[in-house]
Amino acid sequence: MDRKDTMYSRRQVEGMIARGKTVIIVDGHVLHVDSWLKYHPGGDKAIMHMIGRDATDEVNALHSVKARQRMNAFRIGRVEGPWKNFVPPIQGGSFRAETDEKVIQDQAPPEEDDEDSVQDSESSSGSLEPSPIFEPISGASVRRVVYRRQSGASSNTSMSSLDQDDSFDISKESPQDVRTQQELDRDLAKYPSLDATTQTTIVSKYRLLNQRIKAEGLYDCNYRAYFVECFRYLLFFSLSIIFLHAGWYGTSGLFLGIFWHQLVFTAHDAGHMGITHDFTTDTVIGIIIADFLGGLSLGWWKRNHNVHHIVTNSPEHDPDIEHMPMFAISHRFFDSLRSTYYERVMTYDPVAKFMVRYQHYLYYPILTLGRFNLYRLSWEYLILGLGPRKGPAWWHRWLEIAGQVFFWSWFGYGMVYRSIPTMWGRIAFVMISHMVTAPLHVQITLSHFAMSTADLGVNESFPQRMLRTTMDVDCPEWLDFVHGGLQFQAIHHLYPRIPRHNLRRTQKLVQEFCNEVSIPYALYGFVDGNKEVIGRLGDVGRQAAVFAECQKVAAAKVVLEGH
């Protein structure tokens, strides 16, 4: 019998993961991807969040047909029937070692050499400290899903946990735990049941919709639209050069900022292989736009963005909402959570306590400086070599470094230093050009900051999780070029490789799907969406103030009891 036809039980897969193996399930096949982990163009973290889980929908959404075919080489067997997800080790899941070692040795893949293998872990959950685990939810048998902190778990890796319980004694819980429970209850009441039958139906209809989208040609790129885009880019950049030579440095910076703002949309398309659908071609397009013309790393963005698409709005795992000490969109950041992406504790220190209390006032001013932070993250990624150094993406880093040199030559030296004679003129030019890109950061945060951050566990399907954590922004069609497709984030999260010029047509199909499976489709106008975000930030800010007062009262009580 072909080794790839070997049948694996859930227990055997668990034993393999306990031994440190990177195992995911795709289309009923068991994939052992240790040797691919460090070569993955989208970064290792995206794969790590899928260990022990059925990654079929995530893989199909984010990868081309060619990439999915390449994955067949990593198949080592199959599983029978529907897969029951584990909590991945990176999220705090623990795994039992197989008691019958002979079974593991007979069924597990052979050890790989040192060059391609990931070292086995002696512990069952990797290097992370113990964290609460999401227990499977059976649906009808569960009367109430209850949030609890696991005793003994480090506050630095504190995570929400869904337990099966019939009672919840609010009087014994902290205000933060009560708040978390309320958010879980709200989502469980608002969205479809987590039982296997309901979620399987949602997934089946989601996949049927994908077939319909393909049949209607919505994955086909509209290259005429990109011709118009290129004309627009050339116009803005030319106006910047004209005003620069005329000595109108502020106006020149304004048009350069608009140029960058528009460029990002196409870089985003290329990063998702949404232009030609060819990995190499779209990567080169993306690097030219992001690095050579924008000074930002496409590789950093891919590594960050792929994780965002998989664990959307998870406070511990999604880097797109991890902005401490500037912003906290959930009270759970008060626990000094450990970011699994940045691999550090997001300390809720005095600076964070001050900033969060006033974050709804500081939101727009801080976003005007957002581009400077993207430079820092890009340089960190390239200098530290966080991307793959071998495999099909080995050359990306070097092309990006060349792009950075090119960018800072034409922008930093050519425009800022050589073309502007005065220091104040340079400062005005740089600040205006960068602050003008603030609407882009508003657009990015708008789709998620006001949405749910509750984690309903491993039984929630991919499409339901995406729609629960993402909103779309309603705007007239003639304004689509201003939003660049980012106004259709919910649709984009469901089908990331659909070219953005087809997203408006896809919206109607997604709305029909949402109505059919009873998942609320979040759609707000731009103004109302901003109100939702500011409201969320203000709400968390007020919670921070209350939390601070509770700490003071508790400290005073301890002092009094000590006397």
XYZ file of C-alpha atoms in Angstrom:
563
model
C 0.000 0.000 0.000
C 1.218 3.500 -0.879
C 2.431 5.267 2.255
C 0.260 8.259 1.330
C -2.806 6.032 1.719
C -1.962 5.160 5.309
C -4.910 5.876 7.584
C -4.166 7.982 10.663
C -6.339 8.221 13.732
C -6.718 11.477 15.632
C -4.741 9.930 18.472
C -1.820 9.096 16.190
C -1.748 12.624 14.796
C -1.783 13.961 18.344
C 1.196 11.778 19.223
C 3.141 13.066 16.220
C 2.485 16.681 17.198
C 3.514 15.875 20.774
C 6.873 14.811 19.355
C 7.293 18.231 17.752
C 6.095 17.390 14.248
C 4.366 20.021 12.126
C 1.219 18.258 10.938
C -1.842 19.786 9.287
C -4.937 18.323 7.628
C -5.895 19.406 4.097
C -8.743 17.832 2.106
C -8.692 14.782 4.361
C -4.959 14.236 3.867
C -2.316 14.366 6.587
C 0.521 16.724 5.635
C 3.873 16.591 7.437
C 5.447 19.977 6.632
C 8.474 20.287 8.918
C 10.805 20.521 5.926
C 8.690 23.297 4.350
C 8.248 25.446 7.456
C 11.337 27.617 7.005
C 10.889 27.886 3.229
C 7.258 28.984 3.224
C 7.081 32.342 1.358
C 4.206 33.429 3.600
C 6.191 32.840 6.796
C 6.332 30.053 9.357
C 3.802 31.534 11.789
C 0.875 31.080 9.393
C 1.567 27.335 9.236
C 2.102 27.054 12.984
C -1.431 28.322 13.626
C -2.795 25.419 11.552
C -0.983 22.548 13.298
C -3.470 19.864 14.284
C -6.301 21.563 12.433
C -8.215 21.086 9.218
C -6.576 23.838 7.163
C -8.440 23.104 3.930
C -10.316 26.395 3.638
C -7.391 28.540 4.781
C -5.040 26.795 2.319
C -7.473 27.083 -0.587
C -8.210 30.735 0.157
C -4.594 31.866 0.352
C -2.808 29.662 -2.204
C -2.841 29.245 -5.970
C -3.667 25.952 -7.658
C 0.032 25.450 -8.409
C 0.995 25.935 -4.761
C -1.711 23.519 -3.611
C -0.466 20.906 -6.059
C 3.030 21.287 -4.661
C 1.676 20.472 -1.202
C 0.865 16.951 -2.365
C 4.537 16.097 -1.890
C 4.083 16.479 1.871
C 1.215 14.005 2.176
C 1.929 11.058 4.465
C -1.546 9.608 4.812
C -5.253 10.234 5.258
C -7.846 10.602 8.002
C -11.310 9.113 8.021
C -14.398 11.285 8.240
C -14.655 14.847 9.549
C -11.586 16.059 11.406
C -11.872 17.219 15.012
C -9.493 20.153 15.444
C -6.797 20.465 18.074
C -5.618 23.756 19.560
C -2.217 24.406 17.892
C 0.857 24.447 20.171
C 1.525 28.114 19.318
C -1.887 28.939 20.794
C -1.198 27.034 23.991
C -2.545 23.623 23.030
C -1.069 20.623 24.830
C -0.661 17.193 23.265
C -0.361 13.757 24.810
C 2.534 11.612 23.716
C 1.493 8.288 22.216
C 1.572 5.639 24.945
C 2.295 2.877 22.482
C 5.546 4.087 20.968
C 5.520 1.229 18.461
C 2.354 2.581 16.877
C 3.995 5.966 16.436
C 7.146 4.485 14.959
C 5.103 2.356 12.536
C 2.845 5.190 11.423
C 4.912 8.365 11.706
C 7.053 9.686 8.855
C 10.788 8.969 8.979
C 13.085 11.419 10.703
C 14.545 14.028 8.392
C 18.140 15.150 8.335
C 19.293 18.156 10.316
C 19.125 20.459 7.300
C 15.399 20.049 6.761
C 14.002 19.026 10.106
C 12.546 20.889 13.020
C 13.945 19.660 16.301
C 11.606 17.454 18.288
C 10.229 19.010 21.412
C 10.402 17.169 24.698
C 7.379 19.058 25.982
C 3.917 18.475 24.641
C 3.192 22.097 23.862
C 6.452 23.568 22.649
C 8.291 26.375 24.398
C 5.225 28.311 25.507
C 4.110 28.184 29.092
C 0.836 26.364 29.806
C -2.204 28.225 28.548
C -5.931 27.568 28.706
C -7.248 25.236 26.036
C -10.378 25.385 23.953
C -12.275 22.205 24.657
C -14.497 20.906 21.830
C -18.050 22.208 21.996
C -20.679 19.644 21.144
C -23.481 22.118 20.546
C -26.738 20.697 21.850
C -25.107 19.255 24.945
C -23.705 22.591 25.982
C -26.046 24.942 27.778
C -23.536 27.673 28.361
C -20.030 28.411 27.194
C -17.993 29.751 30.055
C -14.799 31.717 30.049
C -12.259 30.865 32.695
C -8.654 31.583 33.406
C -6.661 28.409 33.824
C -5.136 28.285 37.252
C -1.406 28.438 37.169
C -1.235 29.865 33.686
C 1.091 32.746 33.190
C -0.625 36.072 32.746
C 1.797 36.697 29.927
C 0.212 33.890 27.940
C -3.284 34.365 29.243
C -5.866 33.215 26.745
C -9.594 32.800 26.822
C -10.895 29.314 27.274
C -14.233 27.804 26.380
C -15.343 25.179 28.837
C -18.507 23.147 29.013
C -20.316 24.198 32.138
C -23.827 24.876 33.326
C -23.049 27.662 35.741
C -21.168 30.893 35.881
C -20.797 32.561 39.249
C -20.212 36.224 38.428
C -19.545 37.072 42.056
C -16.381 34.940 41.972
C -15.001 36.368 38.743
C -12.952 39.483 38.071
C -14.537 42.362 36.105
C -12.382 41.407 33.115
C -13.573 37.809 33.192
C -17.171 38.973 33.426
C -16.636 41.239 30.418
C -15.092 38.399 28.428
C -18.027 36.159 29.300
C -20.461 38.820 28.138
C -18.679 39.105 24.791
C -18.728 35.336 24.334
C -22.430 35.181 25.194
C -23.185 37.983 22.745
C -21.385 36.267 19.860
C -22.878 32.871 20.643
C -26.367 34.398 20.578
C -25.730 36.440 17.425
C -24.005 33.869 15.218
C -24.905 30.301 14.158
C -24.392 27.390 16.529
C -20.939 25.859 16.810
C -22.226 22.302 16.541
C -20.638 20.151 13.846
C -23.727 19.916 11.652
C -24.244 23.688 11.449
C -20.594 24.498 10.833
C -20.266 21.749 8.211
C -23.257 23.185 6.367
C -21.693 26.657 6.399
C -18.409 25.295 5.030
C -20.194 23.315 2.311
C -22.129 26.372 1.114
C -18.974 28.515 1.329
C -17.164 26.111 -0.991
C -20.113 25.993 -3.382
C -20.045 29.787 -3.504
C -16.347 29.654 -4.395
C -17.184 27.424 -7.347
C -19.874 29.859 -8.468
C -17.427 32.773 -8.181
C -14.965 30.915 -10.396
C -17.681 30.053 -12.897
C -18.669 33.716 -13.177
C -15.070 34.699 -13.916
C -14.597 36.789 -10.793
C -11.076 35.429 -10.278
C -10.104 36.816 -13.696
C -8.156 40.056 -13.480
C -9.418 43.186 -15.217
C -6.155 44.431 -16.697
C -7.832 47.486 -18.212
C -8.557 48.673 -14.674
C -4.846 48.446 -13.861
C -4.049 50.527 -16.953
C -6.216 53.272 -15.445
C -4.496 52.748 -12.093
C -1.052 53.198 -13.671
C -2.183 56.407 -15.354
C -3.386 57.687 -11.967
C -0.061 56.802 -10.308
C 1.885 58.571 -13.039
C -0.319 61.656 -12.685
C 0.189 61.983 -8.930
C 3.927 61.355 -9.090
C 4.353 63.832 -11.960
C 2.459 66.509 -10.022
C 4.733 65.882 -7.046
C 7.848 66.380 -9.213
C 6.410 69.506 -10.879
C 5.588 71.206 -7.581
C 8.909 70.089 -6.087
C 10.840 71.900 -8.823
C 8.516 74.898 -8.454
C 9.474 75.168 -4.779
C 6.004 74.266 -3.507
C 7.344 71.628 -1.152
C 4.196 71.107 0.890
C 2.065 70.621 -2.221
C 4.694 68.303 -3.674
C 4.603 66.235 -0.485
C 0.809 66.120 -0.677
C 0.805 64.516 -4.138
C 3.653 62.154 -3.234
C 1.636 60.951 -0.240
C -1.412 60.390 -2.448
C 0.843 58.483 -4.860
C 1.987 56.175 -2.024
C -1.571 55.817 -0.753
C -2.752 54.569 -4.146
C 0.269 52.325 -4.737
C -0.424 50.273 -1.617
C -3.655 48.912 -3.086
C -1.861 47.292 -6.016
C 0.914 46.010 -3.753
C -1.819 44.406 -1.661
C -3.279 42.772 -4.771
C 0.128 41.461 -5.805
C 0.872 40.137 -2.326
C -2.262 37.990 -2.576
C -1.435 36.893 -6.144
C -4.575 38.698 -7.245
C -3.159 40.183 -10.454
C -1.639 37.439 -12.632
C -2.163 34.626 -10.074
C 1.456 33.622 -10.738
C 3.650 33.565 -7.645
C 6.869 34.895 -9.195
C 5.258 37.521 -11.433
C 3.014 38.964 -8.727
C 5.878 38.915 -6.214
C 8.111 40.953 -8.527
C 5.274 43.414 -9.165
C 4.674 43.695 -5.430
C 8.337 44.235 -4.553
C 8.773 46.897 -7.241
C 5.764 48.781 -5.903
C 6.293 48.255 -2.170
C 10.090 48.414 -1.887
C 11.383 50.336 -4.898
C 8.599 52.935 -4.997
C 7.236 52.887 -1.444
C 10.158 51.963 0.820
C 8.161 49.188 2.538
C 8.921 45.475 2.634
C 6.511 43.207 0.782
C 8.023 40.190 2.552
C 7.321 41.692 5.965
C 3.769 42.447 4.872
C 3.200 38.885 3.633
C 4.478 37.328 6.859
C 2.333 39.664 8.929
C -0.734 39.629 6.716
C -1.026 35.855 6.285
C -1.181 35.420 10.058
C -3.789 38.187 10.201
C -5.937 36.318 7.676
C -5.808 33.104 9.714
C -6.283 34.372 13.295
C -8.176 37.575 12.558
C -8.788 39.798 15.593
C -7.210 37.431 18.103
C -5.542 39.630 20.757
C -2.727 37.122 21.373
C -2.032 36.188 17.774
C -3.141 38.795 15.195
C -0.372 41.392 14.669
C -2.817 43.765 12.968
C -4.523 44.521 16.288
C -1.414 44.363 18.496
C -0.564 48.039 18.873
C 0.316 48.371 22.529
C 1.026 50.783 24.110
C -0.843 52.990 21.607
C -4.128 51.139 21.168
C -6.070 48.338 22.831
C -9.306 47.208 21.191
C -10.048 44.692 23.935
C -9.915 44.733 27.730
C -7.855 41.558 27.517
C -4.780 43.616 26.674
C -4.889 44.776 30.307
C -3.483 41.327 31.200
C -0.137 42.040 29.481
C -0.737 39.373 26.865
C 2.075 37.569 25.125
C 2.103 38.092 21.368
C 2.840 34.842 19.555
C 3.694 36.836 16.429
C 6.177 39.252 17.975
C 7.230 36.687 20.599
C 7.173 39.206 23.403
C 4.887 40.360 26.170
C 2.744 43.372 25.329
C 3.187 44.922 28.753
C 0.331 46.981 30.105
C 2.704 49.488 31.674
C 2.115 53.080 32.859
C 2.586 54.428 29.321
C -0.024 52.001 27.965
C -2.404 52.775 30.836
C -2.252 56.473 29.964
C -2.486 56.049 26.189
C -5.371 53.561 26.280
C -7.504 55.790 28.496
C -7.350 58.514 25.845
C -6.970 56.380 22.715
C -10.272 57.493 21.188
C -8.884 61.040 21.138
C -5.430 59.985 19.938
C -6.601 57.574 17.217
C -6.412 59.900 14.212
C -3.279 61.848 15.293
C -1.335 58.624 15.867
C -2.382 57.197 12.499
C -0.855 60.198 10.731
C 2.522 58.779 11.836
C 1.709 55.205 10.898
C 3.998 55.048 7.863
C 7.095 55.654 9.995
C 6.261 52.525 11.992
C 5.964 50.530 8.762
C 9.523 51.547 7.874
C 10.718 50.211 11.226
C 8.922 46.903 10.784
C 10.237 46.546 7.218
C 13.843 47.179 8.221
C 13.555 44.782 11.149
C 12.278 42.056 8.843
C 15.007 42.538 6.238
C 17.958 43.154 8.566
C 17.154 40.225 10.852
C 16.413 37.971 7.890
C 13.017 36.871 9.190
C 11.922 35.632 5.781
C 12.889 32.375 4.036
C 16.552 32.152 3.031
C 16.161 29.025 0.918
C 13.475 27.573 -1.281
C 11.449 29.404 -3.953
C 11.521 32.707 -2.055
C 15.254 32.831 -1.222
C 15.849 35.729 -3.589
C 13.074 37.958 -2.215
C 15.177 39.416 0.587
C 17.989 40.484 -1.729
C 15.653 42.056 -4.269
C 13.908 43.879 -1.426
C 17.200 45.173 -0.021
C 18.054 46.452 -3.517
C 14.626 48.075 -3.568
C 15.255 49.783 -0.239
C 18.566 51.188 -1.493
C 16.833 52.420 -4.635
C 13.979 54.008 -2.671
C 16.159 55.902 -0.230
C 18.366 57.032 -3.120
C 15.575 58.657 -5.107
C 13.443 59.774 -2.158
C 15.846 60.409 0.698
C 18.799 61.698 -1.306
C 17.293 62.848 -4.593
C 14.097 64.530 -3.390
C 14.590 65.423 0.268
C 18.314 66.245 0.393
C 19.213 67.434 -3.121
C 15.968 69.114 -4.229
C 14.963 70.975 -1.053
C 17.508 73.568 0.166
C 16.184 74.335 3.661
C 15.763 72.161 6.747
C 12.222 73.419 7.388
C 11.288 72.732 3.787
C 12.575 69.160 4.127
C 10.692 68.611 7.355
C 7.462 69.977 5.854
C 7.874 67.827 2.747
C 8.554 64.622 4.700
C 5.809 65.154 7.278
C 3.108 66.133 4.784
C 3.941 63.282 2.401
C 3.720 60.770 5.243
C 0.738 62.236 7.093
C -1.325 62.258 3.902
C -1.227 58.456 3.919
C -3.190 58.369 7.229
C -6.506 57.508 5.484
C -4.914 54.219 4.452
C -4.283 53.312 8.093
C -7.827 54.347 8.942
C -9.116 52.063 6.188
C -7.033 49.131 7.447
C -8.109 49.465 11.079
C -11.702 50.396 10.256
C -12.586 46.886 9.099
C -11.506 45.155 12.319
C -11.161 47.468 15.319
C -14.915 47.580 15.963
C -15.501 43.867 15.393
C -15.438 40.937 17.791
C -12.210 39.849 19.462
C -13.814 36.899 21.254
C -12.424 33.462 20.436
C -15.166 30.890 20.012
C -12.730 28.006 19.792
C -11.472 25.557 17.221
C -14.912 24.365 16.121
C -15.835 27.663 14.477
C -15.551 27.431 10.693
C -13.244 29.639 8.657
C -16.038 31.580 6.853
C -17.970 32.272 10.055
C -14.854 33.476 11.852
C -13.950 35.820 8.988
C -17.434 37.349 8.843
C -17.626 37.685 12.632
C -14.365 39.622 12.878
C -14.522 41.791 9.741
C -16.782 44.560 8.460
C -17.314 46.032 5.019
C -17.651 49.738 4.281
C -20.437 50.970 2.033
C -19.460 53.665 -0.461
C -20.506 54.833 -3.951
C -18.903 52.981 -6.825
C -17.180 56.120 -8.083
C -15.232 56.264 -4.797
C -13.832 52.745 -5.128
C -10.454 54.084 -6.259
C -10.122 55.997 -2.964
C -10.719 52.870 -0.865
C -8.755 50.572 -3.175
C -10.822 47.483 -2.418
C -10.229 47.739 1.326
C -13.896 48.657 1.742
C -14.709 45.011 0.914
C -12.605 43.444 3.653
C -15.166 40.827 4.706
C -15.390 39.569 1.140
C -11.630 39.797 0.771
C -11.102 37.715 3.913
C -13.368 35.009 2.545
C -11.695 34.982 -0.880
C -8.344 36.847 -0.672
C -7.229 36.121 -4.254
C -10.199 37.734 -5.993
C -8.920 40.832 -7.865
C -10.174 43.947 -6.111
C -11.915 45.312 -9.185
C -14.269 42.317 -8.967
C -15.074 42.610 -5.277
C -18.138 44.800 -5.759
C -19.687 42.192 -8.054
C -18.785 39.472 -5.549
C -20.462 41.391 -2.720
C -23.973 40.472 -3.858
C -23.087 36.778 -3.917
C -21.595 36.954 -0.416
C -24.681 38.745 0.902
C -26.831 35.925 -0.492
C -24.555 33.392 1.209
C -24.792 35.226 4.536
C -28.584 35.291 4.339
C -28.679 31.601 3.494
C -26.503 30.503 6.454
C -27.816 33.180 8.870
C -24.452 34.852 9.471
C -24.800 38.635 9.967
C -22.991 40.624 7.282
C -21.482 43.751 8.857
C -21.827 46.702 6.484
C -21.410 50.315 7.584
C -21.031 53.640 5.836
C -17.583 55.212 6.132
C -18.743 57.748 8.733
C -20.741 55.194 10.719
C -17.834 52.756 10.573
C -15.528 55.390 12.039
C -18.077 56.037 14.769
C -18.067 52.318 15.591
C -14.268 52.286 15.874
C -14.106 55.418 18.010
C -16.900 54.000 20.150
C -14.981 50.764 20.679
C -11.777 52.617 21.565
C -13.688 54.864 23.955
C -15.378 51.879 25.577
C -12.062 50.099 26.179
C -10.604 53.390 27.439
C -13.388 53.653 30.015
C -12.784 50.047 31.013
C -9.125 50.925 31.534
C -10.113 53.745 33.865
C -12.409 51.440 35.851
C -9.704 48.773 35.975
C -7.234 51.318 37.345
C -9.687 52.333 40.080
C -10.269 48.685 40.997
C -6.531 48.185 41.348
C -6.301 51.199 43.653
C -9.146 49.929 45.831
C -7.627 46.450 45.980
C -4.230 47.876 46.934
C -5.789 50.035 49.657
C -7.669 47.009 50.985
C -4.453 45.023 51.224
C -2.793 47.849 53.151
C -5.726 48.112 55.590
C -5.823 44.354 56.149
C -2.090 44.415 56.779
C -2.652 46.814 59.670
